[in-house]
Coordinates of C-alpha atoms in Angstrom, one line a residue:
Chain A
M109 CA 136.6 -17.6 170.1
T110 CA 138.3 -15.7 167.3
I111 CA 136.7 -12.4 166.3
V112 CA 136.7 -12.2 162.5
I113 CA 134.8 -9.0 162.0
H114 CA 134.8 -6.1 164.4
A115 CA 133.0 -2.9 163.3
E116 CA 132.8 0.1 165.5
N117 CA 130.6 3.1 164.7
L118 CA 131.1 2.3 161.0
T119 CA 129.6 5.2 159.0
K120 CA 129.4 6.1 155.4
R121 CA 128.0 9.3 154.1
F122 CA 127.5 10.3 150.4
G123 CA 127.1 14.0 150.5
Q124 CA 124.0 14.7 152.7
F125 CA 122.9 11.1 152.6
T126 CA 124.0 8.7 155.4
A127 CA 124.1 5.2 153.8
V128 CA 125.5 3.5 156.9
D129 CA 125.0 5.1 160.3
R130 CA 127.2 4.2 163.3
V131 CA 127.0 0.5 162.8
S132 CA 128.8 -1.6 165.4
F133 CA 129.0 -5.4 165.7
R134 CA 131.3 -8.4 166.1
V135 CA 131.3 -11.7 164.3
E136 CA 133.0 -14.8 165.6
Q137 CA 134.6 -17.5 163.5
G138 CA 132.1 -20.1 162.3
E139 CA 129.1 -17.9 162.5
V140 CA 126.6 -17.5 159.7
I141 CA 125.4 -13.9 159.9
G142 CA 122.3 -12.7 158.1
Y143 CA 122.3 -9.0 157.3
L144 CA 118.7 -8.3 156.6
G145 CA 117.1 -5.2 155.3
P146 CA 115.2 -3.7 152.3
N147 CA 116.8 -2.3 149.2
G148 CA 118.7 0.9 150.1
S149 CA 119.1 0.1 153.8
G150 CA 122.9 0.1 153.6
K151 CA 123.7 -3.6 153.4
T152 CA 125.9 -3.5 150.4
T153 CA 127.6 -0.4 151.5
T154 CA 128.5 -2.1 154.8
I155 CA 130.1 -5.0 152.9
R156 CA 132.0 -2.7 150.6
M157 CA 133.6 -1.0 153.6
L158 CA 134.4 -4.3 155.3
I159 CA 136.3 -5.5 152.3
G160 CA 138.1 -2.2 151.8
L161 CA 136.4 -1.1 148.6
L162 CA 134.9 1.9 150.1
L163 CA 136.5 4.2 152.8
P164 CA 134.4 4.7 155.9
T165 CA 133.5 8.4 156.6
E166 CA 133.8 7.7 160.3
G167 CA 134.3 4.7 162.6
K168 CA 136.6 1.8 162.1
A169 CA 136.5 -1.9 161.3
N170 CA 138.8 -4.8 161.6
V171 CA 138.5 -7.9 159.4
L172 CA 140.5 -11.1 160.1
G173 CA 142.7 -8.9 162.3
Y174 CA 143.4 -6.4 159.6
D175 CA 142.3 -2.8 159.5
V176 CA 139.9 -2.1 156.6
V177 CA 141.6 1.2 155.7
Q178 CA 145.3 0.5 156.1
Q179 CA 145.4 -3.2 155.2
S180 CA 142.6 -3.8 152.7
E181 CA 144.9 -5.9 150.5
Q182 CA 145.6 -8.4 153.2
I183 CA 141.8 -8.6 153.8
R184 CA 141.0 -9.2 150.2
K185 CA 143.4 -12.1 149.8
R186 CA 141.7 -13.9 152.7
I187 CA 138.1 -13.3 152.0
G188 CA 135.7 -14.5 149.3
Y189 CA 133.1 -12.0 147.9
M190 CA 130.1 -12.9 145.9
S191 CA 128.4 -9.8 144.7
Q192 CA 124.7 -9.4 143.6
K193 CA 125.7 -9.3 140.0
F194 CA 128.2 -12.1 139.8
A195 CA 131.3 -11.2 138.0
L196 CA 131.4 -14.2 135.7
Y197 CA 132.5 -14.3 132.1
R198 CA 129.4 -15.4 130.4
E199 CA 131.1 -16.6 127.2
L200 CA 133.6 -18.7 129.1
T201 CA 133.0 -22.1 130.4
V202 CA 132.5 -23.0 134.1
E203 CA 136.1 -24.4 134.4
E204 CA 137.6 -21.4 132.5
N205 CA 135.9 -19.0 134.9
I206 CA 137.1 -20.7 138.0
S207 CA 140.5 -21.2 136.6
F208 CA 140.6 -17.4 135.9
Y209 CA 139.8 -16.6 139.5
A210 CA 142.4 -19.1 140.7
G211 CA 144.9 -17.2 138.6
V212 CA 143.8 -13.8 140.1
Y213 CA 144.3 -15.2 143.6
G214 CA 147.6 -16.9 142.7
V215 CA 146.3 -20.4 143.4
Q216 CA 149.0 -22.7 142.0
N217 CA 147.5 -26.1 142.8
R218 CA 145.5 -27.4 139.8
N219 CA 143.9 -30.0 142.1
R220 CA 142.1 -27.2 143.8
L221 CA 140.2 -26.6 140.7
V222 CA 138.9 -30.1 140.6
E223 CA 138.2 -30.0 144.3
V224 CA 136.0 -26.9 144.0
L225 CA 134.2 -28.3 141.0
D226 CA 133.5 -31.5 143.0
L227 CA 132.5 -29.6 146.1
L228 CA 129.9 -27.6 144.3
G229 CA 128.7 -30.4 142.1
L230 CA 129.9 -28.7 139.0
R231 CA 132.1 -31.5 137.5
T232 CA 129.6 -32.5 134.8
L233 CA 129.1 -28.9 133.8
A234 CA 132.8 -27.9 133.7
H235 CA 132.8 -27.4 130.0
E236 CA 129.4 -25.7 129.7
R237 CA 129.4 -22.0 128.9
V238 CA 128.2 -19.9 131.8
D239 CA 125.5 -18.1 129.8
E240 CA 123.9 -21.4 129.0
L241 CA 123.3 -22.2 132.7
S242 CA 120.2 -21.4 134.8
T243 CA 120.4 -18.7 137.5
G244 CA 120.7 -21.4 140.2
W245 CA 123.7 -23.0 138.6
R246 CA 125.3 -19.7 137.8
Q247 CA 125.1 -18.9 141.4
R248 CA 127.0 -22.0 142.2
V249 CA 129.7 -21.1 139.7
A250 CA 130.0 -17.7 141.4
L251 CA 130.4 -19.3 144.7
A252 CA 133.0 -21.6 143.3
A253 CA 134.9 -18.6 142.0
A254 CA 134.6 -16.9 145.4
I255 CA 136.0 -19.9 147.4
V256 CA 138.8 -21.1 145.0
H257 CA 141.5 -19.5 147.2
H258 CA 140.3 -21.1 150.5
P259 CA 139.0 -17.8 152.0
Q260 CA 138.4 -17.9 155.8
L261 CA 135.5 -15.4 155.5
L262 CA 132.8 -15.2 152.9
F263 CA 130.8 -12.2 152.0
L264 CA 127.7 -13.1 150.1
D265 CA 125.6 -10.2 148.8
E266 CA 122.0 -11.4 148.2
P267 CA 123.3 -14.7 146.9
T268 CA 119.9 -16.4 146.4
S269 CA 117.8 -13.6 144.9
G270 CA 115.5 -15.0 142.3
I271 CA 116.3 -18.7 142.5
D272 CA 113.7 -21.3 143.4
P273 CA 113.5 -22.9 146.9
T274 CA 115.2 -26.2 146.0
A275 CA 118.2 -24.4 144.4
R276 CA 118.3 -22.1 147.4
R277 CA 118.2 -25.0 149.7
A278 CA 121.1 -26.7 147.8
F279 CA 123.0 -23.4 148.0
W280 CA 122.6 -23.2 151.7
D281 CA 123.7 -26.8 152.2
L282 CA 127.0 -25.8 150.5
I283 CA 127.4 -22.8 152.8
Y284 CA 126.9 -25.0 155.8
A285 CA 129.4 -27.5 154.4
L286 CA 132.0 -24.6 154.3
V287 CA 131.1 -23.4 157.7
E288 CA 131.6 -26.9 159.1
K289 CA 135.2 -26.5 157.9
G290 CA 135.7 -23.3 159.8
V291 CA 134.6 -20.7 157.3
T292 CA 132.5 -17.7 158.5
A293 CA 129.7 -16.4 156.3
F294 CA 128.3 -12.9 156.2
V295 CA 125.1 -12.9 154.0
T296 CA 122.9 -10.0 153.0
T297 CA 119.3 -10.7 152.1
H298 CA 116.0 -9.0 151.9
Y299 CA 114.1 -12.3 152.3
M300 CA 113.0 -12.6 155.9
D301 CA 112.5 -16.3 155.6
E302 CA 116.1 -16.7 154.4
A303 CA 117.4 -14.9 157.5
E304 CA 116.1 -18.0 159.3
Y305 CA 119.1 -19.9 157.8
C306 CA 121.5 -17.8 159.8
T307 CA 122.9 -18.3 163.3
R308 CA 122.6 -14.6 164.0
V309 CA 120.6 -11.9 162.2
G310 CA 121.3 -8.2 162.0
I311 CA 118.3 -6.0 161.1
M312 CA 119.1 -2.9 159.0
R313 CA 116.9 0.0 158.3
S314 CA 117.8 3.4 156.8
G315 CA 121.5 2.7 157.5
K316 CA 121.1 1.8 161.1
L317 CA 121.6 -1.6 162.6
L318 CA 118.5 -2.0 164.8
A319 CA 119.3 -5.3 166.3
M320 CA 121.7 -8.3 165.9
D321 CA 121.0 -11.6 167.6
T322 CA 120.0 -15.2 167.2
P323 CA 116.4 -15.7 165.8
P324 CA 115.1 -17.0 169.1
N325 CA 116.7 -14.1 171.0
L326 CA 115.3 -11.6 168.6
N327 CA 111.9 -13.1 169.3
T328 CA 112.2 -12.9 173.1
L329 CA 114.0 -9.5 173.1
Y330 CA 112.0 -7.6 170.6
L331 CA 108.6 -9.2 170.6
P332 CA 106.7 -7.9 173.5
G333 CA 104.7 -11.1 173.9
P334 CA 103.2 -14.1 172.2
V335 CA 101.8 -14.3 168.6
F336 CA 98.4 -15.7 167.8
E337 CA 96.4 -16.8 164.8
V338 CA 92.8 -15.9 165.0
I339 CA 90.2 -17.5 162.8
A340 CA 86.9 -15.5 162.8
Q341 CA 84.4 -14.3 160.2
P342 CA 83.6 -11.8 158.7
L343 CA 87.2 -10.8 158.5
L344 CA 87.2 -7.0 158.5
P345 CA 84.9 -6.6 161.5
A346 CA 86.9 -9.3 163.2
L347 CA 90.1 -7.4 162.5
N348 CA 88.6 -4.3 164.1
A349 CA 87.4 -6.3 167.1
L350 CA 90.8 -8.0 167.5
S351 CA 92.6 -4.7 167.3
A352 CA 90.4 -3.5 170.2
C353 CA 91.0 -6.6 172.4
P354 CA 92.9 -5.8 175.6
G355 CA 96.6 -6.5 175.2
V356 CA 96.6 -6.6 171.4
I357 CA 99.5 -4.5 170.0
R358 CA 99.2 -5.2 166.3
A359 CA 96.6 -7.2 164.4
R360 CA 96.8 -7.9 160.7
L361 CA 95.0 -9.8 157.9
L362 CA 96.4 -13.0 156.5
S363 CA 94.0 -13.6 153.6
D364 CA 91.6 -15.9 155.3
H365 CA 92.4 -15.4 159.0
L366 CA 94.1 -12.9 161.3
S367 CA 97.3 -12.7 163.2
A368 CA 98.2 -10.5 166.2
F369 CA 101.0 -10.0 168.7
T370 CA 100.1 -9.0 172.2
T371 CA 101.4 -8.0 175.6
P372 CA 102.9 -10.9 177.6
D373 CA 99.9 -11.3 179.9
V374 CA 97.6 -12.4 177.1
N375 CA 97.0 -16.1 176.4
A376 CA 94.8 -18.0 173.9
T377 CA 92.0 -18.5 176.4
K378 CA 91.8 -14.8 177.3
L379 CA 92.0 -13.7 173.7
K380 CA 89.3 -16.1 172.7
K381 CA 87.0 -14.8 175.5
A382 CA 87.6 -11.2 174.4
M383 CA 86.7 -12.1 170.8
R384 CA 83.6 -13.9 171.9
D385 CA 82.6 -11.0 174.1
A386 CA 83.0 -8.8 171.1
G387 CA 80.4 -11.0 169.3
F388 CA 82.6 -13.5 167.5
I389 CA 81.1 -16.5 169.1
K390 CA 82.9 -19.0 166.8
A391 CA 86.3 -17.3 167.0
R392 CA 89.2 -19.7 167.3
V393 CA 92.5 -18.6 168.7
E394 CA 95.8 -20.6 168.3
P395 CA 99.3 -19.7 169.5
S396 CA 101.5 -19.3 166.4
E397 CA 105.3 -19.5 165.8
P398 CA 106.7 -16.0 165.8
T399 CA 108.6 -15.1 162.6
L400 CA 111.2 -12.5 161.9
E401 CA 108.4 -10.5 160.2
D402 CA 106.7 -10.2 163.6
V403 CA 110.0 -9.0 165.0
F404 CA 110.3 -6.4 162.3
L405 CA 106.7 -5.1 162.9
A406 CA 107.3 -5.0 166.6
L407 CA 110.5 -3.0 166.1
E408 CA 108.5 -0.6 164.1
A409 CA 105.8 -0.4 166.7
S410 CA 108.2 0.3 169.5
Chain B
M262 CA 81.6 -16.8 142.5
E263 CA 82.2 -16.5 138.8
A264 CA 85.7 -16.6 137.5
L265 CA 86.9 -13.1 136.4
I266 CA 90.2 -14.3 135.0
V267 CA 90.2 -17.5 133.0
A268 CA 93.3 -18.7 131.2
R269 CA 93.1 -21.9 129.2
N270 CA 96.1 -23.8 127.9
L271 CA 98.1 -20.7 127.5
W272 CA 101.5 -20.9 125.6
K273 CA 104.0 -18.2 124.8
S274 CA 107.1 -18.8 122.8
F275 CA 109.9 -16.4 122.1
D276 CA 112.3 -17.5 119.3
G277 CA 111.3 -21.1 119.8
M278 CA 111.8 -20.9 123.6
D279 CA 108.6 -21.7 125.6
A280 CA 108.3 -19.0 128.3
V281 CA 104.8 -20.2 129.3
R282 CA 103.7 -23.7 128.8
D283 CA 100.2 -24.9 128.8
L284 CA 99.1 -22.7 131.7
T285 CA 95.5 -23.0 132.9
L286 CA 94.2 -20.9 135.8
Q287 CA 91.1 -19.2 137.2
V288 CA 90.7 -16.4 139.6
S289 CA 87.3 -15.4 141.0
G290 CA 86.2 -12.2 142.6
G291 CA 87.4 -12.0 146.2
Q292 CA 90.3 -14.3 145.6
I293 CA 93.9 -13.5 145.8
Y294 CA 95.9 -15.8 143.6
G295 CA 99.6 -15.8 144.2
L296 CA 101.9 -16.9 141.4
V297 CA 105.1 -17.9 143.1
G298 CA 108.4 -18.8 141.4
P299 CA 112.0 -18.0 140.7
D300 CA 113.2 -15.4 138.2
G301 CA 112.7 -16.7 134.7
A302 CA 109.8 -19.0 135.7
G303 CA 107.4 -17.2 133.4
K304 CA 105.5 -15.1 136.0
T305 CA 105.8 -11.7 134.3
T306 CA 105.1 -13.2 130.9
T307 CA 101.9 -14.7 132.3
M308 CA 100.9 -11.3 133.6
R309 CA 101.5 -9.7 130.2
L310 CA 99.5 -12.4 128.5
L311 CA 96.6 -11.8 130.9
C312 CA 96.6 -8.0 130.4
G313 CA 96.8 -8.3 126.7
A314 CA 100.3 -6.8 126.3
Y315 CA 101.4 -10.1 124.7
L316 CA 99.5 -12.3 122.3
P317 CA 99.6 -15.9 123.3
T318 CA 101.2 -18.4 120.9
A319 CA 98.3 -20.7 121.8
G320 CA 95.4 -20.8 124.2
E321 CA 92.9 -18.2 125.3
V322 CA 92.3 -15.7 128.0
R323 CA 88.8 -14.5 129.2
I324 CA 88.5 -11.5 131.4
S325 CA 85.1 -11.0 133.0
G326 CA 83.7 -13.2 130.2
Y327 CA 85.3 -11.2 127.4
L328 CA 87.7 -13.0 125.1
L329 CA 90.9 -11.0 125.2
S330 CA 91.7 -11.8 121.6
K331 CA 88.2 -10.8 120.3
Q332 CA 87.2 -7.9 122.6
P333 CA 90.5 -6.5 123.9
E334 CA 89.1 -3.1 124.8
M335 CA 86.2 -4.5 126.8
A336 CA 88.5 -6.9 128.5
R337 CA 91.3 -4.4 129.3
A338 CA 88.8 -1.9 130.8
Q339 CA 88.2 -4.5 133.6
I340 CA 91.9 -4.7 134.5
G341 CA 94.1 -2.6 136.8
Y342 CA 97.8 -3.5 136.1
L343 CA 100.7 -2.7 138.3
P344 CA 103.9 -3.7 136.4
Q345 CA 107.1 -4.4 138.2
R346 CA 108.7 -1.2 137.1
F347 CA 105.9 1.3 136.6
S348 CA 106.4 4.9 135.6
L349 CA 105.1 7.9 137.4
Y350 CA 105.6 11.5 136.3
E351 CA 108.3 12.5 138.7
E352 CA 107.6 16.2 138.1
L353 CA 103.9 15.9 138.7
T354 CA 102.3 15.8 142.2
V355 CA 100.6 12.7 143.5
M356 CA 97.2 14.1 142.7
E357 CA 98.3 15.1 139.2
N358 CA 99.6 11.7 138.5
L359 CA 96.4 10.1 139.6
R360 CA 94.4 12.5 137.5
F361 CA 96.4 11.4 134.5
F362 CA 95.8 7.7 135.1
A363 CA 92.1 8.4 135.9
E364 CA 91.6 10.3 132.6
V365 CA 93.4 7.7 130.6
R366 CA 91.0 5.2 132.1
G367 CA 88.1 7.4 130.9
L368 CA 87.0 8.9 134.2
T369 CA 85.1 12.2 133.5
S370 CA 86.1 15.5 135.1
Q371 CA 83.3 15.2 137.6
M372 CA 84.4 11.7 138.6
W373 CA 88.2 11.8 138.8
Y374 CA 88.6 14.2 141.7
P375 CA 86.3 12.5 144.3
R376 CA 87.5 9.1 143.2
S377 CA 91.1 10.2 143.6
L378 CA 90.5 11.6 147.0
E379 CA 88.8 8.4 148.0
I380 CA 91.6 6.1 146.7
L381 CA 94.4 8.3 148.2
E382 CA 92.6 8.1 151.6
F383 CA 92.4 4.3 151.2
V384 CA 96.1 3.8 150.4
G385 CA 97.1 6.3 153.1
L386 CA 98.5 9.0 150.8
A387 CA 95.8 11.7 151.3
E388 CA 98.2 14.1 153.2
F389 CA 100.8 13.7 150.4
A390 CA 98.4 14.7 147.5
D391 CA 100.5 17.8 146.7
R392 CA 103.9 16.2 147.0
R393 CA 105.9 15.6 143.8
A394 CA 106.0 11.9 142.8
G395 CA 109.8 12.2 142.5
Q396 CA 110.0 12.9 146.2
L397 CA 108.1 9.9 147.4
S398 CA 109.8 7.0 149.3
G399 CA 109.8 3.5 147.7
G400 CA 106.9 2.4 149.8
M401 CA 104.8 5.5 148.9
R402 CA 105.5 5.0 145.2
Q403 CA 104.2 1.5 145.4
K404 CA 101.1 2.7 147.1
L405 CA 100.6 5.4 144.5
G406 CA 101.1 2.7 141.9
L407 CA 98.3 0.7 143.5
A408 CA 96.1 3.8 143.6
A409 CA 96.8 4.5 139.9
A410 CA 96.0 0.8 139.0
F411 CA 92.8 0.9 140.9
V412 CA 91.6 4.4 140.3
H413 CA 88.9 3.3 137.7
R414 CA 87.6 0.5 140.0
P415 CA 88.6 -2.4 137.9
K416 CA 87.2 -5.8 138.9
I417 CA 90.6 -7.4 138.3
L418 CA 94.0 -6.4 139.7
L419 CA 97.2 -7.7 138.2
L420 CA 100.2 -6.9 140.5
D421 CA 103.7 -7.9 139.3
E422 CA 106.0 -8.3 142.2
P423 CA 104.6 -5.3 144.0
T424 CA 106.6 -5.8 147.2
T425 CA 110.1 -6.9 145.9
G426 CA 112.8 -5.1 147.8
V427 CA 110.4 -2.9 149.9
D428 CA 110.8 -2.9 153.7
P429 CA 108.7 -5.3 155.7
V430 CA 106.5 -2.7 157.3
T431 CA 105.5 -1.2 153.9
R432 CA 105.1 -4.7 152.6
Q433 CA 102.8 -5.4 155.5
D434 CA 100.7 -2.2 154.8
F435 CA 100.6 -3.0 151.1
W436 CA 99.2 -6.5 151.8
Q437 CA 96.6 -5.2 154.2
L438 CA 95.4 -3.0 151.3
I439 CA 95.3 -5.8 148.8
I440 CA 93.4 -8.1 151.2
K441 CA 90.9 -5.3 152.0
L442 CA 90.3 -4.7 148.3
S443 CA 89.6 -8.4 147.7
L444 CA 87.2 -8.5 150.7
E445 CA 85.4 -5.2 150.4
E446 CA 85.2 -4.9 146.6
E447 CA 85.4 -8.5 145.6
V448 CA 88.2 -7.8 143.3
A449 CA 90.0 -10.7 141.7
V450 CA 93.7 -10.2 142.5
L451 CA 96.6 -12.0 140.7
V452 CA 99.9 -11.2 142.3
T453 CA 103.4 -12.6 141.5
T454 CA 106.0 -12.9 144.2
P455 CA 109.4 -14.5 144.7
Y456 CA 108.8 -14.5 148.5
M457 CA 107.6 -17.8 149.9
D458 CA 106.4 -16.3 153.2
E459 CA 104.2 -14.0 151.2
A460 CA 102.5 -16.8 149.5
S461 CA 100.6 -17.8 152.7
R462 CA 98.7 -14.5 152.4
C463 CA 97.0 -15.6 149.2
T464 CA 93.8 -17.5 149.1
R465 CA 95.1 -19.6 146.3
L466 CA 98.6 -20.4 145.1
G467 CA 100.3 -21.6 142.1
F468 CA 104.0 -22.5 141.9
M469 CA 105.6 -21.8 138.6
R470 CA 108.9 -23.2 137.2
D471 CA 110.2 -23.3 133.7
G472 CA 107.0 -21.8 132.3
K473 CA 104.8 -24.5 133.9
L474 CA 102.3 -24.3 136.8
L475 CA 103.6 -27.2 138.9
I476 CA 101.1 -27.3 141.8
E477 CA 98.1 -25.2 142.7
G478 CA 95.8 -25.0 145.7
S479 CA 94.8 -23.0 148.8
P480 CA 97.7 -22.7 151.3
N481 CA 95.8 -25.1 153.6
E482 CA 95.3 -27.7 150.9
L483 CA 98.9 -27.5 149.9
K484 CA 100.1 -27.8 153.5
A485 CA 97.7 -30.5 154.4
P486 CA 99.9 -33.5 153.4
L487 CA 102.7 -32.2 155.6
N488 CA 100.6 -31.5 158.7
G489 CA 102.2 -33.3 161.6
R490 CA 105.2 -34.2 159.6
I491 CA 107.6 -31.3 160.1
L492 CA 109.6 -31.3 163.3
M493 CA 112.1 -28.8 164.7
L494 CA 115.2 -30.3 166.1
R495 CA 117.6 -28.3 168.2
G496 CA 120.8 -29.4 169.9
T497 CA 124.5 -29.7 169.3
P498 CA 126.5 -30.3 167.2
L499 CA 124.1 -29.6 164.4
P500 CA 125.9 -31.5 161.6
L501 CA 125.9 -34.6 163.7
L502 CA 122.2 -34.2 164.4
R503 CA 121.5 -33.8 160.7
D504 CA 123.6 -36.8 159.7
R505 CA 122.0 -39.1 162.3
A506 CA 118.5 -37.8 161.4
K507 CA 119.1 -38.6 157.7
E508 CA 120.0 -42.2 158.6
D509 CA 116.7 -42.7 160.5
P510 CA 114.2 -44.7 158.4
C511 CA 111.3 -42.4 159.5
V512 CA 113.1 -39.2 158.3
E513 CA 112.5 -38.2 154.7
D514 CA 114.5 -35.1 154.8
A515 CA 116.6 -33.1 157.2
L516 CA 117.3 -29.5 156.4
M517 CA 119.7 -27.3 158.3
F518 CA 118.8 -23.9 159.4
G519 CA 121.1 -21.5 161.3
D520 CA 120.5 -22.9 164.8
R521 CA 118.2 -25.8 164.1
I522 CA 117.2 -28.6 161.8
H523 CA 113.8 -29.1 160.2
L524 CA 112.9 -32.8 159.8
R525 CA 110.3 -34.1 157.4
V526 CA 109.1 -37.4 158.7
K527 CA 107.0 -40.1 157.1
G528 CA 103.2 -39.8 157.7
G529 CA 102.1 -41.6 160.8
T530 CA 105.5 -41.6 162.5
K531 CA 105.1 -42.4 166.2
K532 CA 106.6 -40.9 169.3
I533 CA 108.5 -44.1 170.0
E534 CA 110.2 -43.8 166.7
L535 CA 111.3 -40.2 167.5
A536 CA 112.7 -41.5 170.8
R537 CA 114.8 -43.9 168.9
L538 CA 116.3 -41.0 166.9
K539 CA 117.0 -39.1 170.1
R540 CA 118.8 -42.2 171.5
A541 CA 120.8 -42.6 168.3
I542 CA 122.0 -39.0 168.5
R543 CA 122.9 -39.3 172.2
K544 CA 124.8 -42.5 171.4
A545 CA 126.8 -40.7 168.8
G546 CA 127.8 -38.1 171.3
G547 CA 125.3 -35.4 170.4
E548 CA 122.8 -33.6 172.5
V549 CA 119.1 -32.9 171.7
T550 CA 117.6 -29.9 173.5
Q551 CA 114.4 -29.7 171.6
L552 CA 112.3 -31.9 169.2
R553 CA 108.8 -30.8 168.5
L554 CA 106.2 -30.5 165.8
I555 CA 105.9 -27.2 163.9
P556 CA 103.5 -26.1 161.3
P557 CA 104.8 -26.7 157.7
L558 CA 106.0 -23.7 155.8
M559 CA 105.2 -23.1 152.1
E560 CA 108.9 -23.6 151.5
D561 CA 108.6 -27.1 153.0
V562 CA 105.7 -27.8 150.7
F563 CA 107.6 -26.8 147.6
I564 CA 110.8 -28.7 148.5
A565 CA 108.8 -31.8 149.4
F566 CA 106.9 -31.6 146.1
V567 CA 109.9 -31.2 143.9
K568 CA 111.7 -34.1 145.7
T569 CA 108.8 -36.4 145.2
E570 CA 108.5 -35.5 141.5
E571 CA 112.2 -36.1 141.0
E572 CA 112.0 -39.5 142.7
K573 CA 109.0 -40.3 140.6
S574 CA 110.8 -39.4 137.4
T575 CA 113.9 -41.5 138.4
T576 CA 111.8 -44.5 139.2
H577 CA 110.1 -44.0 135.8
I578 CA 113.4 -44.0 134.0
E579 CA 114.6 -47.1 135.9
A580 CA 111.3 -48.9 135.1

């Protein structure tokens, strides 16, 4: 497999503050990488270093075979970058915006313009001004502008912040369509459920990459054991009882029921018995699907 | 339980643009009502209408029985409001900030101190009482914001995207606090969020889009129609699996995720019909490693709802 991104101990310090702290990872062609972390965890700074907009303080990175420090121009020709605040000309039309970016990247073929408009379902909106579009549609225009020059690698910085689930779904279908053609996507997000769209997920906190793996592997590697939903009343005493059950690592409230992850030796029957012994005779315990949020909480507990 | 927040047929227009359209909702004590929707859906405008910062173009708001337009002071005294960007005095300590908010809310000099200690203990900031607000982390600021909004023990809490952009662990802690307030103090909580996975923590949910409340219900009520209808399909190659699945008459929708596909099948789909899909995939050269039922997500609920509505409106036009 071709490695398209190779980062080794990539570090960026701004004065005393370490924004990105010895981050190392590899990305293969055709992957969809989710780079997940809260605001200020170093996601955007990582991208900026990878596309050569920001010099690393330490460490090195290679993107599409080019060094990010020495050969950033080569990299920028071959990648597409969609930033959080899309760089679109709001008073220009959809077509004018895409045509502008085609010019910037030296795309000569006029057919490509039509192709991109079609691919993103923007044909009928070609002559609309960008500032008259909804956020969801504007996001598509920004994606169109980012792919007009056939990039092999796409960096998408929080591409779906603030759009509704149907528009987000449509956006992801477009990303998958590009990936089917061999494009690699590197996507930052602070939505944990969005990271589920990715083939591998990197978890960032305070500049450090805590883990990077497929969602099922993250579950098995970082979750100490199974996750359960517990239905018992009254909730607050039940939460205390559940926290005290043998093997429970972390118990939490989910509005009208409880959730807990446990050590591997616990099963639903055992947990139910422990809850009943604690006086919650009607307690129900069901195994639940682990989420990335559980993984996050487990990483914190470890 | 009596409804503490009642909004009836609320409208708000700005320069002829309807930001909120005919919105009706109720929140009782002990309920956590989640208003979910994309940017620009009208969530913040709704919040501002409910706390009296905006006057509605039409409709009425009752807070604990007081009509907001007639008795605004009485109504507002019942509300704790945490705006999306709330301001703290950076130069003042945590305790000094709380004192300020407590006194603005009319707590006497005997009352504010014990109450502040109590609320700081509750939000987990007791040991930081003397730290300057400017030196708090993002998560701690949010907790201080919650403490300030709740210092006068309001019956109603309005929280505008309190967890956007904060880390998952803080988000988790924050929600534990909100749920406890609703359970222990029977507060009526209205919270807006762009996060679908957060929605399942609410006791009641409303989806907003284009100023309208599209659907409303408890998470279980909303998910009920999809129970037993969402399946996870794993195997290779994924695009082939998706295309075959879409051709199957039982499959209403096939959504790709990173390493799997979520299928939404027609109600009452039988095992034998799923076996047919597996065979079709194998015949086309694909491989199925897993096909099993999973519980529906709020996102599935929303997408299914919007699709059905769109289909309805198309049939309507055709008819």
